[in-house]
CSV table of C-alpha atoms and ligand atoms in Angstrom, one decimal:
chain,number,residue,atom,x,y,z
A,1405,MET,CA,20.4,-15.9,-9.2
A,1406,SER,CA,17.2,-13.9,-9.8
A,1407,ILE,CA,15.0,-13.0,-12.6
A,1408,ASP,CA,15.0,-9.7,-14.3
A,1409,ARG,CA,11.9,-7.9,-15.8
A,1410,ALA,CA,12.4,-9.5,-19.2
A,1411,GLY,CA,12.2,-12.9,-17.5
A,1412,ASN,CA,15.9,-13.7,-17.8
A,1413,ASP,CA,17.9,-15.2,-15.1
A,1414,VAL,CA,20.5,-12.7,-13.8
A,1415,LEU,CA,23.1,-12.6,-11.1
A,1416,VAL,CA,22.5,-10.0,-8.5
A,1417,THR,CA,25.8,-8.1,-8.5
A,1418,ASP,CA,25.0,-5.4,-6.0
A,1419,PRO,CA,24.0,-7.1,-2.8
A,1420,GLU,CA,23.5,-3.7,-1.1
A,1421,SER,CA,20.7,-2.8,-3.5
A,1422,ALA,CA,18.7,-5.6,-2.1
A,1423,THR,CA,18.7,-4.2,1.4
A,1424,ARG,CA,18.8,-0.4,1.1
A,1425,SER,CA,15.6,1.6,1.5
A,1426,LEU,CA,13.8,2.1,-1.8
A,1427,LEU,CA,11.3,4.4,-0.2
A,1428,GLU,CA,11.9,6.7,2.8
A,1429,VAL,CA,8.9,8.7,4.1
A,1430,THR,CA,9.8,11.2,6.7
A,1431,ASP,CA,7.4,13.4,8.7
A,1432,LEU,CA,4.8,13.4,5.9
A,1433,ARG,CA,2.0,15.7,6.5
A,1434,VAL,CA,-1.1,16.4,4.4
A,1435,TYR,CA,-3.9,18.8,5.1
A,1436,PHE,CA,-6.9,19.9,3.2
A,1437,ALA,CA,-7.8,23.5,3.7
A,1438,SER,CA,-11.2,25.0,2.9
A,1439,ALA,CA,-12.7,28.3,4.0
A,1440,ARG,CA,-14.4,26.5,6.9
A,1441,GLN,CA,-11.8,24.2,8.2
A,1442,ARG,CA,-8.5,22.4,7.9
A,1443,VAL,CA,-8.5,18.6,7.8
A,1444,HIS,CA,-5.3,17.1,9.0
A,1445,ALA,CA,-5.4,13.8,7.1
A,1446,VAL,CA,-1.7,12.8,7.5
A,1447,ASN,CA,0.2,14.0,10.6
A,1448,GLY,CA,3.9,13.2,10.6
A,1449,LEU,CA,4.0,9.8,9.0
A,1450,SER,CA,7.4,8.2,8.7
A,1451,TYR,CA,8.4,4.8,7.4
A,1452,ARG,CA,10.9,3.0,5.2
A,1453,LEU,CA,10.5,0.3,2.7
A,1454,GLN,CA,13.2,-1.9,1.3
A,1455,ALA,CA,13.3,-2.9,-2.3
A,1456,GLY,CA,11.4,-6.1,-3.0
A,1457,ARG,CA,9.4,-6.2,0.2
A,1458,MET,CA,5.7,-6.1,0.8
A,1459,LEU,CA,4.4,-3.7,3.3
A,1460,ALA,CA,0.8,-3.6,4.5
A,1461,ILE,CA,-0.8,-0.4,5.8
A,1462,VAL,CA,-3.8,-1.1,8.0
A,1463,GLY,CA,-6.1,1.2,10.0
A,1464,GLU,CA,-9.7,2.3,10.4
A,1465,SER,CA,-11.5,4.2,7.7
A,1466,GLY,CA,-10.3,7.8,7.6
A,1467,SER,CA,-6.9,7.0,9.2
A,1468,GLY,CA,-5.1,8.5,6.2
A,1469,LYS,CA,-4.0,5.4,4.3
A,1470,SER,CA,-5.1,6.5,0.9
A,1471,VAL,CA,-4.2,10.1,1.2
A,1472,SER,CA,-0.7,9.1,2.4
A,1473,ALA,CA,-0.4,6.7,-0.6
A,1474,ARG,CA,-1.6,9.2,-3.1
A,1475,ALA,CA,0.9,11.8,-1.7
A,1476,LEU,CA,3.7,9.4,-2.7
A,1477,LEU,CA,2.7,9.9,-6.4
A,1478,GLY,CA,1.6,13.5,-6.2
A,1479,LEU,CA,-2.0,12.3,-6.9
A,1480,LEU,CA,-3.8,14.7,-4.5
A,1481,PRO,CA,-6.2,17.5,-5.3
A,1482,HIS,CA,-5.0,21.1,-5.4
A,1483,THR,CA,-6.6,21.7,-2.0
A,1484,ALA,CA,-4.0,19.4,-0.4
A,1485,GLN,CA,-1.0,20.9,1.3
A,1486,VAL,CA,1.8,18.4,1.5
A,1487,SER,CA,5.0,18.7,3.5
A,1488,GLY,CA,7.7,16.4,4.8
A,1489,SER,CA,9.8,14.2,2.7
A,1490,VAL,CA,9.2,11.2,0.3
A,1491,ARG,CA,12.5,9.9,-1.0
A,1492,PHE,CA,12.4,7.3,-3.7
A,1493,ASP,CA,15.7,5.7,-4.4
A,1494,GLY,CA,17.4,8.9,-3.1
A,1495,THR,CA,15.2,11.4,-5.1
A,1496,GLU,CA,12.9,13.7,-3.2
A,1497,LEU,CA,9.4,13.5,-4.6
A,1498,VAL,CA,7.6,16.1,-2.5
A,1499,GLY,CA,7.6,19.4,-4.4
A,1500,LEU,CA,8.7,17.8,-7.7
A,1501,PRO,CA,7.2,19.7,-10.7
A,1502,GLU,CA,4.1,18.0,-12.1
A,1503,ARG,CA,5.8,17.3,-15.4
A,1504,GLU,CA,8.6,15.4,-13.7
A,1505,MET,CA,6.1,13.6,-11.4
A,1506,ARG,CA,4.1,12.5,-14.4
A,1507,ARG,CA,7.2,10.9,-15.9
A,1508,ARG,CA,8.0,9.0,-12.7
A,1509,ARG,CA,4.4,7.9,-12.0
A,1510,GLY,CA,4.1,4.5,-13.4
A,1511,ALA,CA,7.8,4.2,-14.1
A,1512,ASP,CA,9.0,4.4,-10.4
A,1513,ILE,CA,5.8,3.9,-8.5
A,1514,ALA,CA,2.5,2.7,-9.9
A,1515,MET,CA,-0.9,2.4,-8.2
A,1516,VAL,CA,-3.8,0.0,-8.4
A,1517,PHE,CA,-7.1,1.0,-6.9
A,1518,GLN,CA,-10.1,-0.8,-5.4
A,1519,ASP,CA,-12.5,-0.4,-8.3
A,1520,PRO,CA,-11.2,-1.6,-11.7
A,1521,ALA,CA,-14.6,-1.0,-13.3
A,1522,ARG,CA,-14.2,2.7,-12.8
A,1523,SER,CA,-10.5,2.9,-13.5
A,1524,LEU,CA,-10.7,1.2,-16.9
A,1525,ASN,CA,-12.2,2.9,-19.9
A,1526,PRO,CA,-15.4,1.0,-20.7
A,1527,THR,CA,-15.3,2.0,-24.4
A,1528,MET,CA,-11.8,0.8,-25.2
A,1529,ARG,CA,-10.6,-2.8,-25.7
A,1530,ILE,CA,-8.3,-3.8,-22.8
A,1531,GLY,CA,-5.5,-4.6,-25.2
A,1532,THR,CA,-5.6,-1.0,-26.4
A,1533,GLN,CA,-5.6,0.4,-22.9
A,1534,ILE,CA,-2.5,-1.7,-21.9
A,1535,THR,CA,-0.7,-0.9,-25.2
A,1536,GLU,CA,-1.3,2.9,-24.6
A,1537,ALA,CA,0.2,2.5,-21.1
A,1538,VAL,CA,3.2,0.8,-22.6
A,1539,ARG,CA,3.7,3.5,-25.2
A,1540,ALA,CA,3.3,6.3,-22.7
A,1541,HIS,CA,6.5,5.1,-21.0
A,1542,SER,CA,8.6,3.7,-23.9
A,1543,ASP,CA,9.5,4.5,-27.4
A,1544,LEU,CA,8.3,1.0,-28.6
A,1545,ASP,CA,6.4,1.2,-31.9
A,1546,ARG,CA,2.8,0.0,-32.0
A,1547,ASN,CA,3.5,-3.6,-32.8
A,1548,ALA,CA,6.2,-4.0,-30.2
A,1549,ALA,CA,4.0,-2.3,-27.6
A,1550,ARG,CA,1.2,-4.7,-28.5
A,1551,ASP,CA,3.5,-7.7,-28.0
A,1552,ARG,CA,4.5,-6.3,-24.7
A,1553,ALA,CA,0.8,-5.8,-23.8
A,1554,VAL,CA,0.1,-9.5,-24.5
A,1555,GLU,CA,3.2,-10.4,-22.5
A,1556,LEU,CA,1.9,-8.3,-19.6
A,1557,LEU,CA,-1.5,-10.1,-19.7
A,1558,ARG,CA,0.4,-13.3,-19.6
A,1559,LEU,CA,2.5,-12.0,-16.6
A,1560,VAL,CA,-0.7,-11.3,-14.7
A,1561,ARG,CA,-1.9,-14.8,-15.6
A,1562,LEU,CA,-5.0,-13.8,-17.5
A,1563,ALA,CA,-6.1,-16.9,-19.3
A,1564,ALA,CA,-6.2,-16.7,-23.2
A,1565,PRO,CA,-4.5,-13.3,-23.4
A,1566,GLN,CA,-4.5,-13.2,-27.2
A,1567,ARG,CA,-8.3,-13.4,-27.2
A,1568,ARG,CA,-8.9,-11.2,-24.1
A,1569,PHE,CA,-6.7,-8.5,-25.7
A,1570,PHE,CA,-9.6,-7.7,-28.0
A,1571,GLU,CA,-12.3,-7.7,-25.3
A,1572,TYR,CA,-13.9,-4.7,-23.5
A,1573,PRO,CA,-13.9,-4.4,-19.7
A,1574,HIS,CA,-17.6,-5.4,-19.3
A,1575,GLN,CA,-16.7,-8.8,-20.9
A,1576,LEU,CA,-14.4,-9.6,-18.0
A,1577,SER,CA,-15.1,-10.6,-14.4
A,1578,GLY,CA,-14.0,-8.4,-11.5
A,1579,GLY,CA,-10.9,-10.5,-10.8
A,1580,MET,CA,-9.9,-10.4,-14.5
A,1581,ARG,CA,-10.4,-6.6,-14.6
A,1582,GLN,CA,-8.2,-6.3,-11.6
A,1583,ARG,CA,-5.5,-8.4,-13.4
A,1584,VAL,CA,-5.8,-5.9,-16.3
A,1585,MET,CA,-5.3,-3.0,-13.9
A,1586,ILE,CA,-2.2,-4.7,-12.5
A,1587,ALA,CA,-1.0,-5.3,-16.1
A,1588,ILE,CA,-1.4,-1.5,-16.8
A,1589,ALA,CA,0.4,-0.7,-13.6
A,1590,LEU,CA,3.3,-2.9,-14.6
A,1591,ALA,CA,3.5,-1.4,-18.1
A,1592,ALA,CA,6.5,0.7,-17.2
A,1593,SER,CA,8.1,-1.9,-14.9
A,1594,PRO,CA,7.7,0.1,-11.6
A,1595,ARG,CA,9.9,-0.7,-8.7
A,1596,LEU,CA,7.1,0.0,-6.3
A,1597,LEU,CA,3.4,-1.0,-6.7
A,1598,VAL,CA,0.9,0.5,-4.4
A,1599,ALA,CA,-2.3,-1.5,-4.2
A,1600,ASP,CA,-5.0,0.5,-2.4
A,1601,GLU,CA,-7.7,-1.9,-1.3
A,1602,ALA,CA,-7.1,-3.6,-4.6
A,1603,THR,CA,-8.9,-6.8,-3.6
A,1604,THR,CA,-11.6,-5.4,-1.4
A,1605,ALA,CA,-14.3,-5.5,-4.0
A,1606,LEU,CA,-13.6,-9.1,-4.9
A,1607,ASP,CA,-15.0,-12.3,-3.5
A,1608,VAL,CA,-12.8,-14.2,-1.0
A,1609,THR,CA,-11.5,-16.7,-3.5
A,1610,THR,CA,-10.6,-14.1,-6.2
A,1611,GLN,CA,-9.1,-11.9,-3.5
A,1612,ALA,CA,-6.7,-14.7,-2.6
A,1613,GLN,CA,-5.8,-15.3,-6.2
A,1614,ILE,CA,-5.0,-11.6,-6.8
A,1615,MET,CA,-2.9,-11.5,-3.6
A,1616,GLU,CA,-1.1,-14.6,-4.8
A,1617,LEU,CA,-0.4,-12.8,-8.0
A,1618,LEU,CA,0.9,-9.7,-6.3
A,1619,LEU,CA,3.2,-11.9,-4.2
A,1620,GLU,CA,4.4,-13.8,-7.2
A,1621,LEU,CA,5.1,-10.5,-9.1
A,1622,GLN,CA,6.8,-9.0,-6.0
A,1623,GLN,CA,9.1,-12.0,-5.9
A,1624,ARG,CA,9.6,-12.5,-9.6
A,1625,LEU,CA,10.2,-8.9,-10.5
A,1626,GLY,CA,11.9,-7.9,-7.2
A,1627,MET,CA,9.3,-5.2,-6.9
A,1628,ALA,CA,8.3,-3.6,-3.7
A,1629,VAL,CA,4.6,-3.6,-2.8
A,1630,ILE,CA,2.5,-1.5,-0.5
A,1631,MET,CA,-0.8,-3.1,0.2
A,1632,ILE,CA,-3.4,-0.9,1.9
A,1633,THR,CA,-6.1,-3.1,3.5
A,1634,HIS,CA,-8.8,-3.4,6.1
A,1635,ASP,CA,-8.2,-7.1,6.1
A,1636,LEU,CA,-5.8,-8.1,8.9
A,1637,GLY,CA,-5.8,-11.6,7.7
A,1638,LEU,CA,-4.5,-10.6,4.3
A,1639,ALA,CA,-1.9,-8.4,5.9
A,1640,ALA,CA,-0.8,-11.3,8.1
A,1641,SER,CA,-0.7,-13.8,5.3
A,1642,TYR,CA,1.1,-11.8,2.6
A,1643,ALA,CA,2.9,-8.8,3.9
A,1644,GLN,CA,6.4,-8.9,5.4
A,1645,ASP,CA,6.1,-5.6,7.2
A,1646,VAL,CA,3.0,-3.9,8.7
A,1647,ILE,CA,2.3,-0.3,9.6
A,1648,VAL,CA,-0.8,0.4,11.7
A,1649,MET,CA,-2.1,4.0,11.1
A,1650,TYR,CA,-4.3,6.0,13.4
A,1651,ALA,CA,-5.4,9.6,12.8
A,1652,GLY,CA,-2.8,10.1,10.1
A,1653,ARG,CA,0.1,8.7,12.0
A,1654,ALA,CA,1.9,5.4,12.2
A,1655,VAL,CA,1.3,4.0,15.7
A,1656,GLU,CA,3.0,0.6,15.4
A,1657,TYR,CA,5.3,-0.9,12.8
A,1658,ALA,CA,7.1,-4.2,12.7
A,1659,GLN,CA,7.6,-7.3,10.6
A,1660,ALA,CA,4.2,-9.0,10.3
A,1661,SER,CA,5.4,-12.0,12.3
A,1662,THR,CA,6.4,-9.8,15.2
A,1663,LEU,CA,3.4,-7.5,15.0
A,1664,PHE,CA,0.8,-10.1,15.1
A,1665,THR,CA,2.3,-12.0,18.0
A,1666,ARG,CA,3.9,-9.2,20.1
A,1667,VAL,CA,1.5,-6.3,19.8
A,1668,ARG,CA,2.4,-3.3,21.9
A,1669,MET,CA,0.2,-0.4,21.0
A,1670,PRO,CA,-3.2,-0.5,22.6
A,1671,TYR,CA,-4.9,0.5,19.4
A,1672,THR,CA,-3.3,-2.4,17.5
A,1673,ARG,CA,-4.2,-4.6,20.4
A,1674,ALA,CA,-7.8,-3.5,20.2
A,1675,LEU,CA,-7.8,-4.3,16.5
A,1676,LEU,CA,-6.4,-7.7,17.1
A,1677,GLY,CA,-8.1,-8.3,20.4
A,1678,ALA,CA,-11.3,-9.6,18.7
A,1679,LEU,CA,-9.2,-11.8,16.5
A,1680,PRO,CA,-7.6,-14.5,18.7
A,1681,GLN,CA,-7.2,-16.9,15.8
A,1682,LEU,CA,-5.9,-14.5,13.2
A,1683,GLU,CA,-3.7,-17.1,11.5
A,1684,ARG,CA,-6.6,-19.4,11.1
A,1685,GLU,CA,-8.9,-16.6,9.9
A,1686,PRO,CA,-7.6,-15.7,6.5
A,1687,HIS,CA,-10.1,-12.9,5.8
A,1688,THR,CA,-10.8,-10.9,8.9
A,1689,LEU,CA,-11.9,-7.3,8.5
A,1690,LEU,CA,-11.0,-4.7,11.1
A,1691,PRO,CA,-13.3,-5.1,14.1
A,1692,VAL,CA,-15.2,-2.1,15.3
A,1693,ILE,CA,-13.5,-0.5,18.3
A,1694,PRO,CA,-15.8,1.4,20.7
A,1695,GLY,CA,-15.7,5.2,20.4
A,1696,GLN,CA,-15.0,7.4,17.4
A,1697,PRO,CA,-11.8,8.2,15.5
A,1698,PRO,CA,-10.8,11.8,16.2
A,1699,ASP,CA,-12.1,14.8,14.3
A,1700,LEU,CA,-9.2,15.5,11.9
A,1701,SER,CA,-10.2,19.2,11.7
A,1702,ALA,CA,-9.8,19.6,15.5
A,1703,LEU,CA,-7.1,17.1,16.6
A,1704,PRO,CA,-6.6,17.2,20.4
A,1705,ALA,CA,-3.0,17.6,21.7
A,1706,GLY,CA,-1.4,14.4,22.9
A,1707,CYS,CA,-2.1,10.8,21.8
A,1708,PRO,CA,-5.0,10.8,19.4
A,1709,PHE,CA,-6.2,7.4,20.6
A,1710,ARG,CA,-6.3,8.6,24.2
A,1711,PRO,CA,-10.2,9.0,24.5
A,1712,ARG,CA,-10.7,5.4,23.4
A,1713,CYS,CA,-7.8,3.8,25.2
A,1714,ASP,CA,-8.2,1.7,28.4
A,1715,ALA,CA,-4.5,2.3,29.3
A,1716,ALA,CA,-4.6,6.1,29.0
A,1717,SER,CA,-3.3,8.3,31.8
A,1718,ASP,CA,-2.4,11.9,32.2
A,1719,ASP,CA,0.9,11.2,30.4
A,1720,CYS,CA,-1.0,10.8,27.3
A,1721,ALA,CA,-1.8,14.5,27.1
A,1722,THR,CA,1.6,14.7,25.6
A,1723,ALA,CA,2.0,12.9,22.2
A,1724,PRO,CA,4.2,9.8,22.6
A,1725,PRO,CA,7.0,9.7,20.0
A,1726,PHE,CA,6.9,7.0,17.3
A,1727,ALA,CA,10.2,5.3,18.1
A,1728,GLU,CA,12.0,2.0,17.8
A,1729,HIS,CA,11.7,0.4,21.2
A,1730,GLU,CA,12.9,-3.0,20.2
A,1731,PRO,CA,15.0,-3.9,17.2
A,1732,GLY,CA,12.7,-3.5,14.2
A,1733,HIS,CA,9.6,-2.8,16.3
A,1734,TRP,CA,8.3,0.7,16.5
A,1735,TRP,CA,5.4,2.1,18.5
A,1736,ALA,CA,4.0,5.4,19.7
A,1737,CYS,CA,2.6,4.8,23.2
A,1738,TRP,CA,3.5,5.7,26.8
A,1739,HIS,CA,1.8,2.5,28.1
A,1740,PRO,CA,2.6,-0.3,25.7
A,1741,ALA,CA,1.0,-3.6,26.5
A,1742,GLU,CA,3.0,-6.3,28.2
A,1743,GLU,CA,4.8,-8.6,25.8
A,1744,THR,CA,2.6,-11.7,25.2
A,1745,SER,CA,3.6,-15.1,24.1
A,1746,GLN,CA,2.1,-16.7,21.0
A,1747,ASP,CA,-0.6,-18.4,23.1
A,1748,GLY,CA,-1.7,-15.0,24.3
A,1749,ALA,CA,-0.4,-15.3,27.9
A,1750,SER,CA,1.4,-12.3,29.4
A,1751,ARG,CA,5.0,-12.7,30.3
B,1498,ATP,N1,-10.0,15.8,-1.1
B,1498,ATP,C1,-10.2,15.8,0.3
B,1498,ATP,N2,-10.7,17.0,0.9
B,1498,ATP,C2,-10.8,17.0,2.2
B,1498,ATP,N3,-10.6,15.9,3.0
B,1498,ATP,C3,-10.2,14.8,2.5
B,1498,ATP,C4,-10.0,14.7,1.1
B,1498,ATP,N4,-9.5,13.4,0.8
B,1498,ATP,C5,-9.5,12.8,2.0
B,1498,ATP,N5,-9.9,13.6,3.0
B,1498,ATP,C6,-10.0,13.3,4.4
B,1498,ATP,O1,-8.7,12.8,4.8
B,1498,ATP,C7,-8.9,11.8,5.8
B,1498,ATP,C8,-8.1,10.5,5.4
B,1498,ATP,O2,-8.7,9.9,4.3
B,1498,ATP,P1,-8.2,8.6,3.6
B,1498,ATP,O3,-9.0,8.5,2.3
B,1498,ATP,O4,-6.7,8.7,3.5
B,1498,ATP,O5,-8.6,7.5,4.6
B,1498,ATP,P2,-8.4,5.9,4.5
B,1498,ATP,O6,-7.6,5.5,5.7
B,1498,ATP,O7,-7.9,5.6,3.2
B,1498,ATP,O8,-9.9,5.4,4.7
B,1498,ATP,P3,-10.7,4.2,4.0
B,1498,ATP,O9,-10.2,3.0,4.8
B,1498,ATP,O10,-12.1,4.5,4.2
B,1498,ATP,O11,-10.3,4.2,2.6
B,1498,ATP,C9,-10.4,11.5,5.9
B,1498,ATP,O12,-10.9,12.2,7.0
B,1498,ATP,C10,-10.9,12.1,4.7
B,1498,ATP,O13,-12.2,12.6,4.9
B,1499,MG,MG1,-8.7,4.6,1.6
């Protein structure tokens, strides 16, 4: 038994639908061309996400997390050149005409950003903004759309939704505004919600509350979630799967429980190295790793982490493939770290 979007208990009749990939990203590449240079922001990113799961994408600033997420929805500026494949429930999204993309945005995949203050219209009551989002994706009349908007406010657990409906964004706290943004994102019942640093601007307690809400929605609505974060503690606590990105590529991918205990890629290890008590540190931002991320307009051949990597050798002048080396555990490295046990000792 599960619960459908209207809140009714339903029997899942198609067990395969619960396990097949909802999203398949294959060799995604995005570059930005100007007269002076070409910035290679995403360089062959591949991953899959099953329906109803939560995937965290982590990596240093500039590693291509946001650009790759925006590429899913065709939300990049005209200077962006996108290639590769993004299949959503079997439909190719790369190259889809803007009109079709607009129809699918929100309905298939919706996005929540870091700064709700800037995403909401300060001059409109929040109820009106949600009602408009509902009407944009349905043929409900105004009254029915309003009822649905109040229902959405209830769904995102905003206290006193009937009263808040008539308030303006400045009357709400940061956490409440983010709940409103999530309500807008849910207006068309998307099957995938992408939250790009959606809790970064919030204090630690509110951050945890919003993550709990995303988790609840994911489970209740059977929605897949991609959370983009600098916070390894959040990724470890909430996501089921984790991708670590470096220089526009995935460098390690596994279920969270595997990744955080059996790290292989030296870059991920460097991220985690400073965090021996990750599970006891619920809010741990990415540590600073010595050296600089590569210049994306002049990417060297080979492994992009090579200049900063203790394990690097001549082999690394050739780019290692991103491959599944153990069941469900992918990495791109010629010199993966020894497997370690949970207490950190090498085996
Ligand atoms: N419109 C653009 N024109 C040119 N370069 C861009 C544009 N948008 C992003 N980039 C570049 O693409 C690269 C990846 O940026 P992206 O925003 O995806 O990084 P990120 O991993 O989300 O970083 P952060 O953690 O800081 O949000 C960066 O080098 C960035 O400067
Ligand atoms: Mg970003």
